[in-house]
PDB file of C-alpha atoms (C1' of nucleotides) in Angstrom:
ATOM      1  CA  UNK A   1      15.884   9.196  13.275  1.00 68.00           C
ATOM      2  CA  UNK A   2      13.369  10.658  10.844  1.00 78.00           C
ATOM      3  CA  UNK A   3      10.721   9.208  12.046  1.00 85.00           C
ATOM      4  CA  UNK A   4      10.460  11.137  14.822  1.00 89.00           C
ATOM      5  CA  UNK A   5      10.979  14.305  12.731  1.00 89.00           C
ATOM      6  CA  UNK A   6       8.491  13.558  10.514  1.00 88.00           C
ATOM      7  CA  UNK A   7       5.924  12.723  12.915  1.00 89.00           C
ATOM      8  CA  UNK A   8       6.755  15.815  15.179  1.00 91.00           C
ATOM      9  CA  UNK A   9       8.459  18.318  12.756  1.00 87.00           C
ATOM     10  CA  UNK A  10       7.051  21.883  13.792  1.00 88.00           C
ATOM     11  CA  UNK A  11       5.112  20.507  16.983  1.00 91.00           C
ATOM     12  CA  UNK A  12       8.255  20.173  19.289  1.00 94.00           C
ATOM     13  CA  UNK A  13      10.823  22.321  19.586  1.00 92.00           C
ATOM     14  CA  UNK A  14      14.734  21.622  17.471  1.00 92.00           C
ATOM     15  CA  UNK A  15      16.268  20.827  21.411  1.00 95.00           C
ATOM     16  CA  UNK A  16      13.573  18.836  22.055  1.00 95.00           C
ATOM     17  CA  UNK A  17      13.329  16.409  19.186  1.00 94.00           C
ATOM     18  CA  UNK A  18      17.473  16.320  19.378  1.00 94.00           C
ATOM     19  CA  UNK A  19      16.594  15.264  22.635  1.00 95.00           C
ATOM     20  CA  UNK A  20      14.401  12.995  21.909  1.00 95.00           C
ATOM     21  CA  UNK A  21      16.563  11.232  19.311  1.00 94.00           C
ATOM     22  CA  UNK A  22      18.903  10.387  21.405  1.00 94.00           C
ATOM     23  CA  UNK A  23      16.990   8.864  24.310  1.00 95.00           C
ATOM     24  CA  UNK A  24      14.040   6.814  22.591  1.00 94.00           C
ATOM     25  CA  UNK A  25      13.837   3.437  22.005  1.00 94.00           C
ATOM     26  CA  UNK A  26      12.228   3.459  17.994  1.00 95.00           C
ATOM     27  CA  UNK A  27      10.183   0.020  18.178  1.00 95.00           C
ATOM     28  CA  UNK A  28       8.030  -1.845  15.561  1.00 95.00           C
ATOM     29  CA  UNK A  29       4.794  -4.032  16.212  1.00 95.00           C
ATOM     30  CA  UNK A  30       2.447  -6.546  14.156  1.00 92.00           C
ATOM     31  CA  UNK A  31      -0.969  -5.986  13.769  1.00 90.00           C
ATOM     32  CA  UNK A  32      -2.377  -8.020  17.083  1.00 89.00           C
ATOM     33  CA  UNK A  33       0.939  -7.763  18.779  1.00 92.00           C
ATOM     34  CA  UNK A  34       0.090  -6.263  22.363  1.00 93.00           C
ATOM     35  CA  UNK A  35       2.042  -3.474  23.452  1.00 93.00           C
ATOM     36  CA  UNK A  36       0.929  -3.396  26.928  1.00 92.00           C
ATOM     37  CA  UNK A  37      -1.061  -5.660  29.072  1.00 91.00           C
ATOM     38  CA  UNK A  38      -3.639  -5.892  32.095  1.00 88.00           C
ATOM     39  CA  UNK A  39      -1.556  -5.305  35.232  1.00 88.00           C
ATOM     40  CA  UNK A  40       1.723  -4.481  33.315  1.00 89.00           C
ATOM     41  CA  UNK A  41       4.245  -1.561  35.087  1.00 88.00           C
ATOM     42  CA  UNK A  42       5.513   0.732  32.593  1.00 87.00           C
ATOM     43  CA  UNK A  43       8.516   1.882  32.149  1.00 86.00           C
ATOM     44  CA  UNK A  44       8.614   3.957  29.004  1.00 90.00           C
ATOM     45  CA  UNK A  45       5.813   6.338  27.858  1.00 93.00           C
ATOM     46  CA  UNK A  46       5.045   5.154  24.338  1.00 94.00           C
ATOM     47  CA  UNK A  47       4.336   7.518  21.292  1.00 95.00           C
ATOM     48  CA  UNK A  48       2.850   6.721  18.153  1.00 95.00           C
ATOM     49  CA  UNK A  49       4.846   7.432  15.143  1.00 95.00           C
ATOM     50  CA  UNK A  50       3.020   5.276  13.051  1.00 94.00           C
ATOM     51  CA  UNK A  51      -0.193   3.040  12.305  1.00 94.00           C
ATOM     52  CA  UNK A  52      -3.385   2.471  14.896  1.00 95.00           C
ATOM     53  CA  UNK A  53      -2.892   0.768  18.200  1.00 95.00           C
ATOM     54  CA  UNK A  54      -5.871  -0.244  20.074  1.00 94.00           C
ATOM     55  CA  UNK A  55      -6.711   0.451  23.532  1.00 94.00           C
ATOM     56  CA  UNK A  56      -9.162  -2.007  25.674  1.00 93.00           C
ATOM     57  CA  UNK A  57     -10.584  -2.126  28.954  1.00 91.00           C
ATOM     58  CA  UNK A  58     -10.743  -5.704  30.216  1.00 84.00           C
ATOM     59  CA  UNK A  59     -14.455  -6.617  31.441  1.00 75.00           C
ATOM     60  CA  UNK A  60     -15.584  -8.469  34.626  1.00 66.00           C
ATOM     61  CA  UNK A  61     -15.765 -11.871  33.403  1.00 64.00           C
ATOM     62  CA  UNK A  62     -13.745 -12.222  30.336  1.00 67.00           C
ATOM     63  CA  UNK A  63     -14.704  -9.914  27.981  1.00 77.00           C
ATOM     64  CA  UNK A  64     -12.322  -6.774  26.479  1.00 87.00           C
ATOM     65  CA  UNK A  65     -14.044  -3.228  25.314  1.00 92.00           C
ATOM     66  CA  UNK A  66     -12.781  -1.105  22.893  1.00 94.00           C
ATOM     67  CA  UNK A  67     -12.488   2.104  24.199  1.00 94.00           C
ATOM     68  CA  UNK A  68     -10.639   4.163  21.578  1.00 95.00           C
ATOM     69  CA  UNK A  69      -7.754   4.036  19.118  1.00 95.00           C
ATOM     70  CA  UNK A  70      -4.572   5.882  19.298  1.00 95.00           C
ATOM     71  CA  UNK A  71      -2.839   7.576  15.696  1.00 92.00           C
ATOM     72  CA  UNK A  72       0.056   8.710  14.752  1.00 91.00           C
ATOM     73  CA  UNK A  73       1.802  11.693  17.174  1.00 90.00           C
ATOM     74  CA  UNK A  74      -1.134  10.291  19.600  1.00 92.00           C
ATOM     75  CA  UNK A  75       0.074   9.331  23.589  1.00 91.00           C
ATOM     76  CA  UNK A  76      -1.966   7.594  25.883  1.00 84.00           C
ATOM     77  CA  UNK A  77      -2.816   9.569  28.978  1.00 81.00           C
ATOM     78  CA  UNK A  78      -3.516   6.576  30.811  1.00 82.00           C
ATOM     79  CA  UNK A  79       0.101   5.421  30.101  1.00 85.00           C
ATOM     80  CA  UNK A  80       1.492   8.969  31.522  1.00 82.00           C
ATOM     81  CA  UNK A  81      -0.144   8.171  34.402  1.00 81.00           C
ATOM     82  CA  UNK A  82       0.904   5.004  34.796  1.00 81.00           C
ATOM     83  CA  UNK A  83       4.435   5.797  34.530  1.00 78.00           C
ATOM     84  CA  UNK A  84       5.099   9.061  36.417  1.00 80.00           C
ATOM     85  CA  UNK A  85       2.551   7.278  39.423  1.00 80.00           C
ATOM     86  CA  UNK A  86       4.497   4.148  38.978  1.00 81.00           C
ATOM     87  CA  UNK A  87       1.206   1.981  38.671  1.00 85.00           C
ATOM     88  CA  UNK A  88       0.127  -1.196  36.772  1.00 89.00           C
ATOM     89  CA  UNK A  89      -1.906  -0.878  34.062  1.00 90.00           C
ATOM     90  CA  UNK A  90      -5.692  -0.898  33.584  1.00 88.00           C
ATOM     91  CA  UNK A  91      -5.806  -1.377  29.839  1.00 91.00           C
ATOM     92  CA  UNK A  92      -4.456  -3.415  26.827  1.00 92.00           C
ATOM     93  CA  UNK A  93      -2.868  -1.683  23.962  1.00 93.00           C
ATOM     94  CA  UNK A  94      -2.825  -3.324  20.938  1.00 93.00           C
ATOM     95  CA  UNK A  95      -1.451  -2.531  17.718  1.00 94.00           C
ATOM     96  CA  UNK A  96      -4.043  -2.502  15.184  1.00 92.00           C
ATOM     97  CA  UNK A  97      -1.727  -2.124  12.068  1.00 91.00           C
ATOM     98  CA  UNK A  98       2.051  -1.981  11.236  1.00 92.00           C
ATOM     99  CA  UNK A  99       2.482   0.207  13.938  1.00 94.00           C
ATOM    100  CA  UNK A 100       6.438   1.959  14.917  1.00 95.00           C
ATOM    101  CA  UNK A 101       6.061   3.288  18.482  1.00 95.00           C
ATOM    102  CA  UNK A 102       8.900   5.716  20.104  1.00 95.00           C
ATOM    103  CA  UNK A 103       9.395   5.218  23.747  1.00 94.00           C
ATOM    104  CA  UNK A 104      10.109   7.778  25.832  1.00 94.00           C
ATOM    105  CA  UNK A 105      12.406   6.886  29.215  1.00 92.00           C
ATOM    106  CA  UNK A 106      10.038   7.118  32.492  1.00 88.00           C
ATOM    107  CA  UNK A 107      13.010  10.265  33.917  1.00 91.00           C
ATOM    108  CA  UNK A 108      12.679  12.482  30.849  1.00 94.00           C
ATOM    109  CA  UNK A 109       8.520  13.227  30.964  1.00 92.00           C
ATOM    110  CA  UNK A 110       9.102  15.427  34.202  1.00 90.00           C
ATOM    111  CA  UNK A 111      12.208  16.513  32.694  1.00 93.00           C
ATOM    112  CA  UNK A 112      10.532  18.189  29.926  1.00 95.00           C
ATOM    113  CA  UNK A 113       8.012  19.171  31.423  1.00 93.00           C
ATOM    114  CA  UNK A 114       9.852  22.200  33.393  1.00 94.00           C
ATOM    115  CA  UNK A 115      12.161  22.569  30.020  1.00 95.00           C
ATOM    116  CA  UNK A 116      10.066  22.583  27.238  1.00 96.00           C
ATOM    117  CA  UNK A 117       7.034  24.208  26.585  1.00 95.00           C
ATOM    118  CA  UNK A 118       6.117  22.003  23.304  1.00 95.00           C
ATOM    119  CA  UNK A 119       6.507  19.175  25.552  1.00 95.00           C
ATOM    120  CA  UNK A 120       3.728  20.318  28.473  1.00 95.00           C
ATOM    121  CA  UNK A 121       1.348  21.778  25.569  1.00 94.00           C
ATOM    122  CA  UNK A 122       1.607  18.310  24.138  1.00 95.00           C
ATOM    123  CA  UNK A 123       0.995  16.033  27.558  1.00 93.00           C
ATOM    124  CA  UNK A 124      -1.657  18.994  28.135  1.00 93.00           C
ATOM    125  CA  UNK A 125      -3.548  17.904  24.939  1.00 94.00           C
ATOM    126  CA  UNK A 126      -3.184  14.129  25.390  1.00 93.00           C
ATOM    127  CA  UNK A 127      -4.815  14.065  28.523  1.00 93.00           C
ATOM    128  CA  UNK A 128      -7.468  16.478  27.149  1.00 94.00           C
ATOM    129  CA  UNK A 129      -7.927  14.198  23.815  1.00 94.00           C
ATOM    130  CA  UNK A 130      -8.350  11.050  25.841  1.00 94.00           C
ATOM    131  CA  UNK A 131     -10.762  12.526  27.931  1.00 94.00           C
ATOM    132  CA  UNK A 132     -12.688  13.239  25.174  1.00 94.00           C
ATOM    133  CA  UNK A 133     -12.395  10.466  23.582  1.00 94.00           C
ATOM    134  CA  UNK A 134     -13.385   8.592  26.736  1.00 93.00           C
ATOM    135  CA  UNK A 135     -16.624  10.337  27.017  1.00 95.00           C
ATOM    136  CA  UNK A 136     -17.201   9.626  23.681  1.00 94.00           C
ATOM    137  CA  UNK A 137     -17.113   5.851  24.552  1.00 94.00           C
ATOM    138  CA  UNK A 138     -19.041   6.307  27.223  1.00 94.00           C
ATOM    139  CA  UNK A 139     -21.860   8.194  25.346  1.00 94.00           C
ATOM    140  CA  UNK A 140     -21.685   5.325  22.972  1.00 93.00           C
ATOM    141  CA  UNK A 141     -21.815   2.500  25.493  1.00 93.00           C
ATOM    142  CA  UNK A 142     -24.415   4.262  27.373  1.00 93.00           C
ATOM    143  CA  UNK A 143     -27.481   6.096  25.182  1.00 94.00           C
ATOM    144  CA  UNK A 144     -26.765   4.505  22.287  1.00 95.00           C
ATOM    145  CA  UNK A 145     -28.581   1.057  20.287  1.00 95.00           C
ATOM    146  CA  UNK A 146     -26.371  -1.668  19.299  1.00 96.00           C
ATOM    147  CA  UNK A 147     -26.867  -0.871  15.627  1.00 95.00           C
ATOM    148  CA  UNK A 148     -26.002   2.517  16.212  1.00 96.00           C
ATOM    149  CA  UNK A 149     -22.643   1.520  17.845  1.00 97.00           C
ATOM    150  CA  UNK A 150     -21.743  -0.821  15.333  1.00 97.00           C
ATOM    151  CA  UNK A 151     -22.517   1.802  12.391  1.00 97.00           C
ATOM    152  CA  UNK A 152     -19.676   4.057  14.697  1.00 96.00           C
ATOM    153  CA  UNK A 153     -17.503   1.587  14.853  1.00 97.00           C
ATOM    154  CA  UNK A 154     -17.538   0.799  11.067  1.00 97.00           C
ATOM    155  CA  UNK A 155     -16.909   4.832  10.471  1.00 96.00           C
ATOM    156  CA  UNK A 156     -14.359   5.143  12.216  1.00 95.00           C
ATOM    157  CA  UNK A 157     -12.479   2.229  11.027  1.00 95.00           C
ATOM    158  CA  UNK A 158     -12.802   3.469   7.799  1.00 95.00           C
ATOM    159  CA  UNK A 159     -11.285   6.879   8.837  1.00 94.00           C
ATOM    160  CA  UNK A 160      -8.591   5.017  10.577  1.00 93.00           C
ATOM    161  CA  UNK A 161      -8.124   2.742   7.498  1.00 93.00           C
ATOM    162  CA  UNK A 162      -8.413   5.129   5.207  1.00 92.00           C
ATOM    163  CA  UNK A 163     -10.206   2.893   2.994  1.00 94.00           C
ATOM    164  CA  UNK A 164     -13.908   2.062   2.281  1.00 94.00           C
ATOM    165  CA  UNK A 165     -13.085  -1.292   2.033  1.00 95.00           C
ATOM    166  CA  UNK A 166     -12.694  -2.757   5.413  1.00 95.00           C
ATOM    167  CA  UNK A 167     -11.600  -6.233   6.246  1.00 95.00           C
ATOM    168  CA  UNK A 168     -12.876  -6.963   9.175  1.00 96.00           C
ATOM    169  CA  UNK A 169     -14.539 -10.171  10.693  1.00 97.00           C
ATOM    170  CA  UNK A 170     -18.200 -10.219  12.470  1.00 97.00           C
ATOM    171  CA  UNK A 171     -16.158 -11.965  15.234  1.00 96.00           C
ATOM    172  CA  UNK A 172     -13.257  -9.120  15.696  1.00 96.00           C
ATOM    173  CA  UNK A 173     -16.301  -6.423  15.807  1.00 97.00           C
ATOM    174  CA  UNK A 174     -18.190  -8.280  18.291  1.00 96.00           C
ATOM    175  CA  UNK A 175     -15.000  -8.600  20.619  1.00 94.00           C
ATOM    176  CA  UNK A 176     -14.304  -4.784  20.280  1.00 95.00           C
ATOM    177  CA  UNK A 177     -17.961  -4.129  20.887  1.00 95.00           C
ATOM    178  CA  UNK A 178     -18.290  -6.654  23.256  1.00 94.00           C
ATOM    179  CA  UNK A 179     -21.207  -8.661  22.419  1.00 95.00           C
ATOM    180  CA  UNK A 180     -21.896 -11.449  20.211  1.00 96.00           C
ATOM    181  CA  UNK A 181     -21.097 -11.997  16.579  1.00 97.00           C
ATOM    182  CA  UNK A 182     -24.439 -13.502  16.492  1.00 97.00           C
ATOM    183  CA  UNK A 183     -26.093 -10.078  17.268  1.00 97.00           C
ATOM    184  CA  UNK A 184     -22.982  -8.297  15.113  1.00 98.00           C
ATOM    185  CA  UNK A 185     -24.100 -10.358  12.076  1.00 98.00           C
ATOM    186  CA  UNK A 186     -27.766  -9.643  12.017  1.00 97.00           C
ATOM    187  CA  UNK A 187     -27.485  -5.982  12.276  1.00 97.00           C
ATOM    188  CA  UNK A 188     -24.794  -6.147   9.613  1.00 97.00           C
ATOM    189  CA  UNK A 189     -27.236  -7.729   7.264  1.00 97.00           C
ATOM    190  CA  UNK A 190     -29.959  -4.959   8.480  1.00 96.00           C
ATOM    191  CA  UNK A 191     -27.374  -2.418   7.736  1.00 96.00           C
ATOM    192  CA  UNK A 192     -26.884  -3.752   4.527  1.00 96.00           C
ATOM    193  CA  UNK A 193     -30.403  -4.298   3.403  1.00 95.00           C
ATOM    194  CA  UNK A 194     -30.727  -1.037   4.318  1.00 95.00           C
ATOM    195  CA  UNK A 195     -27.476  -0.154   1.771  1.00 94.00           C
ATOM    196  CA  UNK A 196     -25.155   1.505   3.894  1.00 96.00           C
ATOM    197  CA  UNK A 197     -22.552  -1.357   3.723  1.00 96.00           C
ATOM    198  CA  UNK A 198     -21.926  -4.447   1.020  1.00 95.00           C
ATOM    199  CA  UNK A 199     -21.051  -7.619   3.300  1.00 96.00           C
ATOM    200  CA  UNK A 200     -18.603 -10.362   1.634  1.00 95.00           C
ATOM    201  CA  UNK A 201     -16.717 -13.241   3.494  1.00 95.00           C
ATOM    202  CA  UNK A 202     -13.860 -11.306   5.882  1.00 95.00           C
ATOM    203  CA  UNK A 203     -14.470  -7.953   4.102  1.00 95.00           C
ATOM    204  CA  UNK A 204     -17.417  -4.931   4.279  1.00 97.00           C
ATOM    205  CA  UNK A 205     -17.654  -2.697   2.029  1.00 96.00           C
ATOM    206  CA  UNK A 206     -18.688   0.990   3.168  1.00 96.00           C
ATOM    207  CA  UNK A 207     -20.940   2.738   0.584  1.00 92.00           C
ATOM    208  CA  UNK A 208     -22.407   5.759   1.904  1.00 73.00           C
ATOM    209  CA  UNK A 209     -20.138   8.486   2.703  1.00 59.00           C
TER     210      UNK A 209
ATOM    211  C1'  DA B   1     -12.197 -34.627  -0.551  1.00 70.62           C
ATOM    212  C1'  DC B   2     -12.142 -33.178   4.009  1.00 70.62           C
ATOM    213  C1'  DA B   3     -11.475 -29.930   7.788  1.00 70.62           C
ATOM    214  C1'  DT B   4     -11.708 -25.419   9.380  1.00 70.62           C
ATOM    215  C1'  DT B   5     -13.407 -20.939   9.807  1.00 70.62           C
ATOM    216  C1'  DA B   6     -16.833 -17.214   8.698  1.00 70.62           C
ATOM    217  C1'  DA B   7     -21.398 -16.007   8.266  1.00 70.62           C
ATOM    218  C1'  DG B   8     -26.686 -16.700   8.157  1.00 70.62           C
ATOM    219  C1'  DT B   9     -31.067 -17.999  10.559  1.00 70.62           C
ATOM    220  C1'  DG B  10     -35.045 -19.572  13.515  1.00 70.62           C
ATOM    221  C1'  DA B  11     -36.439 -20.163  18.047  1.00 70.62           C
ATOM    222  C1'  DT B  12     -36.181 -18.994  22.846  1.00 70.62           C
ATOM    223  C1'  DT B  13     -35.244 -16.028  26.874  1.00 70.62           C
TER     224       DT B  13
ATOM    225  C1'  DA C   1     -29.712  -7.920  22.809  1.00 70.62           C
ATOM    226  C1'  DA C   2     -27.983 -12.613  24.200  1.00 70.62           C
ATOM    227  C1'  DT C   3     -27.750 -17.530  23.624  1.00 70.62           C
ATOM    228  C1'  DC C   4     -28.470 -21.994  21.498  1.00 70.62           C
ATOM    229  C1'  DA C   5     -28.405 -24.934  17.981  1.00 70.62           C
ATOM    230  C1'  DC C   6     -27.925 -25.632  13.759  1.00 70.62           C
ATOM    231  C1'  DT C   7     -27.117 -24.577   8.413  1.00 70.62           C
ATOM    232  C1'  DT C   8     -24.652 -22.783   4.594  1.00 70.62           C
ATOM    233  C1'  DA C   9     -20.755 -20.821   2.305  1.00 70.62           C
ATOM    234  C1'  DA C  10     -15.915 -19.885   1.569  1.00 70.62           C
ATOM    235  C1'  DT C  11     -11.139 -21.263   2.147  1.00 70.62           C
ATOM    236  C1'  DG C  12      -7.151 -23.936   3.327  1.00 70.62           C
ATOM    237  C1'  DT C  13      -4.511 -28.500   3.130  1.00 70.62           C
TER     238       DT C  13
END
DNA sequence: ACATTAAGTGATT
DNA sequence: AATCACTTAATGT
């Protein structure tokens, strides 16, 4: 398996990703396929080799929240957690792009944890990076204007993308932002008259770097 | 040509 | 910033 070389060359140890090879389960996913729902038990503790999945936080009523995406050699802390504690999940993953996931068997994350030191560093670091990237949701949810958010959320889909040219519907930001696409629209169109994007039908166009 | 979906807009809360 | 009620524009069949 390549992949998982390539994705974790120099990062994990030789016995680890020989390991590895031999006991995950390599899987592929559609953009909008969902990897894990609301409520779901886990079994496996997925790894992203490739592409951008998604993760949500399902509101009150009936609404979903973005609250951040996961890249490549990205975990989900939240998924550790749900395995090893043998919970049910409290968000939605969703794969974003193309996305290959490798998923690692509930027994071996304790396993590795006493074994391998590239292993512990790594869970370590995924539980730190999701923290962060948690607060950083928070902050955005909490101090800062809709336009604001929106302007984020545009940035970092471009990162993500790795494009300026992002298509992307007023209704799909909305849903991530959760608001309307009524409100989404108008501050689009602010955002353009004010020439930081170029708005066409199902595509915006990011102009200032 | 018609239906469907995406986006724009004024008015109101 | 949200909602309503509509209009206009782009796209699919």
């Amino acid at each position: 398996m390549l992949e998982l070389r390539a994705a974790f060359q120099g990062i994990f140890e030789d016995a680890l990703l020989q390991e590895m090879e031999e006991v995950c389960k390599l899987k592929t996913y559609q953009a909008g396929d969902v990897l894990i729902d609301f409520g779901a038990t886990i079994k496996a503790m997925p790894i992203l080799l490739t592409g951008v999945i998604k993760i949500l936080r399902e509101d009150f009523d009936a609404g979903e929240l973005l609250l951040y995406f996961l890249e490549k050699g990205d975990s989900c802390a939240l998924s550790i957690d749900c395995c090893i504690g043998h919970k049910t999940s409290e968000i939605r993953a969703q794969a974003d792009s193309l996305t290959r996931v490798a998923f690692v068997p509930n027994y071996y994350i304790d396993q590795w944890m006493v074994k391998y030191p590239s292993w512990r560093n790594f869970i370590l670091a995924s539980y730190s990076n999701r923290f962060e990237e948690l607060l950083s949701a928070l902050d955005n949810i909490a101090f800062l204007q809709m336009d604001v958010r929106i302007l984020n959320y545009l940035k970092e889909q471009q990162k993500l993308r790795g494009t300026d040219l992002l298509q992307i519907t007023h209704q799909e930001i909305a849903n991530d932002l959760n608001t309307s696409r009524v409100v989404v629209s108008r501050l689009l169109k602010s955002l353009e008259n004010q020439a930081y994007i170029s708005l066409q039908r199902n595509n915006i166009h990011m102009l200032k770097k």
